[in-house]
Amino acid sequence: METKKYSSYRDLEILKLEKDINYQKLVLNVQKTKESITPQNIVNGFISSYTDYFSNSYTKILQSVLPYVIGWFINRKRGN
């Protein structure tokens, strides 16, 4: 890999600023990740994912079982 030559001090200053900006972005992302990985956030994320899954499944289960329940009530013997 060939060494890049810079034509002015300004180019070096821009490169340094870009490096500093990228470093600060990295530090910020690490901090956000540390804050998001707490036991409470992990449990809340786990519960919310299963809550969404079961709430969507509840409607499908109800729609598939309801016709059988209605049929059972209609066809059962009266008086017993």
mmCIF file of C-alpha atoms in Angstrom:
data_model
loop_
_atom_site.group_PDB
_atom_site.id
_atom_site.type_symbol
_atom_site.label_atom_id
_atom_site.label_comp_id
_atom_site.label_asym_id
_atom_site.label_seq_id
_atom_site.Cartn_x
_atom_site.Cartn_y
_atom_site.Cartn_z
ATOM 1 C CA MET A 1 0.000 0.000 0.000
ATOM 2 C CA GLU A 2 1.427 3.323 -1.034
ATOM 3 C CA THR A 3 1.726 6.161 1.457
ATOM 4 C CA LYS A 4 -0.611 9.009 0.711
ATOM 5 C CA LYS A 5 0.949 12.441 0.350
ATOM 6 C CA TYR A 6 -0.948 15.475 1.564
ATOM 7 C CA SER A 7 -0.573 18.752 -0.246
ATOM 8 C CA SER A 8 -1.273 21.056 2.656
ATOM 9 C CA TYR A 9 -1.587 21.359 6.377
ATOM 10 C CA ARG A 10 -5.332 21.905 5.834
ATOM 11 C CA ASP A 11 -5.700 18.350 4.487
ATOM 12 C CA LEU A 12 -4.023 16.970 7.583
ATOM 13 C CA GLU A 13 -6.239 19.067 9.842
ATOM 14 C CA ILE A 14 -9.381 17.799 8.070
ATOM 15 C CA LEU A 15 -8.161 14.231 8.409
ATOM 16 C CA LYS A 16 -7.527 14.725 12.128
ATOM 17 C CA LEU A 17 -10.999 16.202 12.644
ATOM 18 C CA GLU A 18 -12.624 13.307 10.778
ATOM 19 C CA LYS A 19 -10.682 10.880 12.954
ATOM 20 C CA ASP A 20 -11.812 12.682 16.123
ATOM 21 C CA ILE A 21 -15.442 12.710 14.970
ATOM 22 C CA ASN A 22 -15.384 8.998 14.208
ATOM 23 C CA TYR A 23 -13.783 8.276 17.579
ATOM 24 C CA GLN A 24 -16.464 10.265 19.408
ATOM 25 C CA LYS A 25 -19.197 8.415 17.473
ATOM 26 C CA LEU A 26 -17.634 5.139 18.551
ATOM 27 C CA VAL A 27 -17.490 6.252 22.199
ATOM 28 C CA LEU A 28 -21.142 7.358 22.061
ATOM 29 C CA ASN A 29 -22.241 4.040 20.543
ATOM 30 C CA VAL A 30 -20.385 2.112 23.255
ATOM 31 C CA GLN A 31 -22.075 4.207 25.963
ATOM 32 C CA LYS A 32 -25.525 3.657 24.428
ATOM 33 C CA THR A 33 -24.851 -0.070 24.224
ATOM 34 C CA LYS A 34 -23.772 -0.205 27.868
ATOM 35 C CA GLU A 35 -26.916 1.675 28.907
ATOM 36 C CA SER A 36 -29.175 -0.610 26.894
ATOM 37 C CA ILE A 37 -27.670 -3.807 28.323
ATOM 38 C CA THR A 38 -29.168 -3.733 31.788
ATOM 39 C CA PRO A 39 -31.115 -6.579 33.364
ATOM 40 C CA GLN A 40 -34.297 -4.504 33.317
ATOM 41 C CA ASN A 41 -33.996 -3.674 29.611
ATOM 42 C CA ILE A 42 -33.192 -7.280 28.732
ATOM 43 C CA VAL A 43 -36.225 -8.582 30.651
ATOM 44 C CA ASN A 44 -38.481 -5.868 29.194
ATOM 45 C CA GLY A 45 -37.338 -6.702 25.681
ATOM 46 C CA PHE A 46 -37.879 -10.413 26.275
ATOM 47 C CA ILE A 47 -41.372 -9.871 27.697
ATOM 48 C CA SER A 48 -42.441 -7.433 24.998
ATOM 49 C CA SER A 49 -41.362 -9.794 22.213
ATOM 50 C CA TYR A 50 -43.395 -12.665 23.667
ATOM 51 C CA THR A 51 -46.332 -10.371 24.453
ATOM 52 C CA ASP A 52 -46.472 -9.302 20.815
ATOM 53 C CA TYR A 53 -46.226 -12.918 19.673
ATOM 54 C CA PHE A 54 -48.995 -14.174 21.964
ATOM 55 C CA SER A 55 -51.302 -11.208 21.359
ATOM 56 C CA ASN A 56 -51.177 -11.862 17.610
ATOM 57 C CA SER A 57 -51.595 -15.620 18.146
ATOM 58 C CA TYR A 58 -54.574 -15.120 20.473
ATOM 59 C CA THR A 59 -56.706 -13.696 17.663
ATOM 60 C CA LYS A 60 -55.784 -16.521 15.283
ATOM 61 C CA ILE A 61 -56.488 -19.180 17.908
ATOM 62 C CA LEU A 62 -59.814 -17.597 18.786
ATOM 63 C CA GLN A 63 -60.855 -17.425 15.133
ATOM 64 C CA SER A 64 -60.046 -21.100 14.586
ATOM 65 C CA VAL A 65 -61.643 -22.410 17.816
ATOM 66 C CA LEU A 66 -64.768 -20.243 17.891
ATOM 67 C CA PRO A 67 -66.653 -22.091 15.087
ATOM 68 C CA TYR A 68 -66.164 -25.428 16.909
ATOM 69 C CA VAL A 69 -67.420 -23.973 20.191
ATOM 70 C CA ILE A 70 -70.488 -22.473 18.510
ATOM 71 C CA GLY A 71 -71.171 -25.767 16.717
ATOM 72 C CA TRP A 72 -70.869 -27.671 19.993
ATOM 73 C CA PHE A 73 -73.419 -25.365 21.672
ATOM 74 C CA ILE A 74 -75.840 -25.687 18.761
ATOM 75 C CA ASN A 75 -75.570 -29.494 18.442
ATOM 76 C CA ARG A 76 -75.589 -30.498 22.125
ATOM 77 C CA LYS A 77 -78.649 -32.225 23.476
ATOM 78 C CA ARG A 78 -81.013 -29.978 25.304
ATOM 79 C CA GLY A 79 -82.221 -30.865 28.759
ATOM 80 C CA ASN A 80 -79.220 -32.896 29.895
#
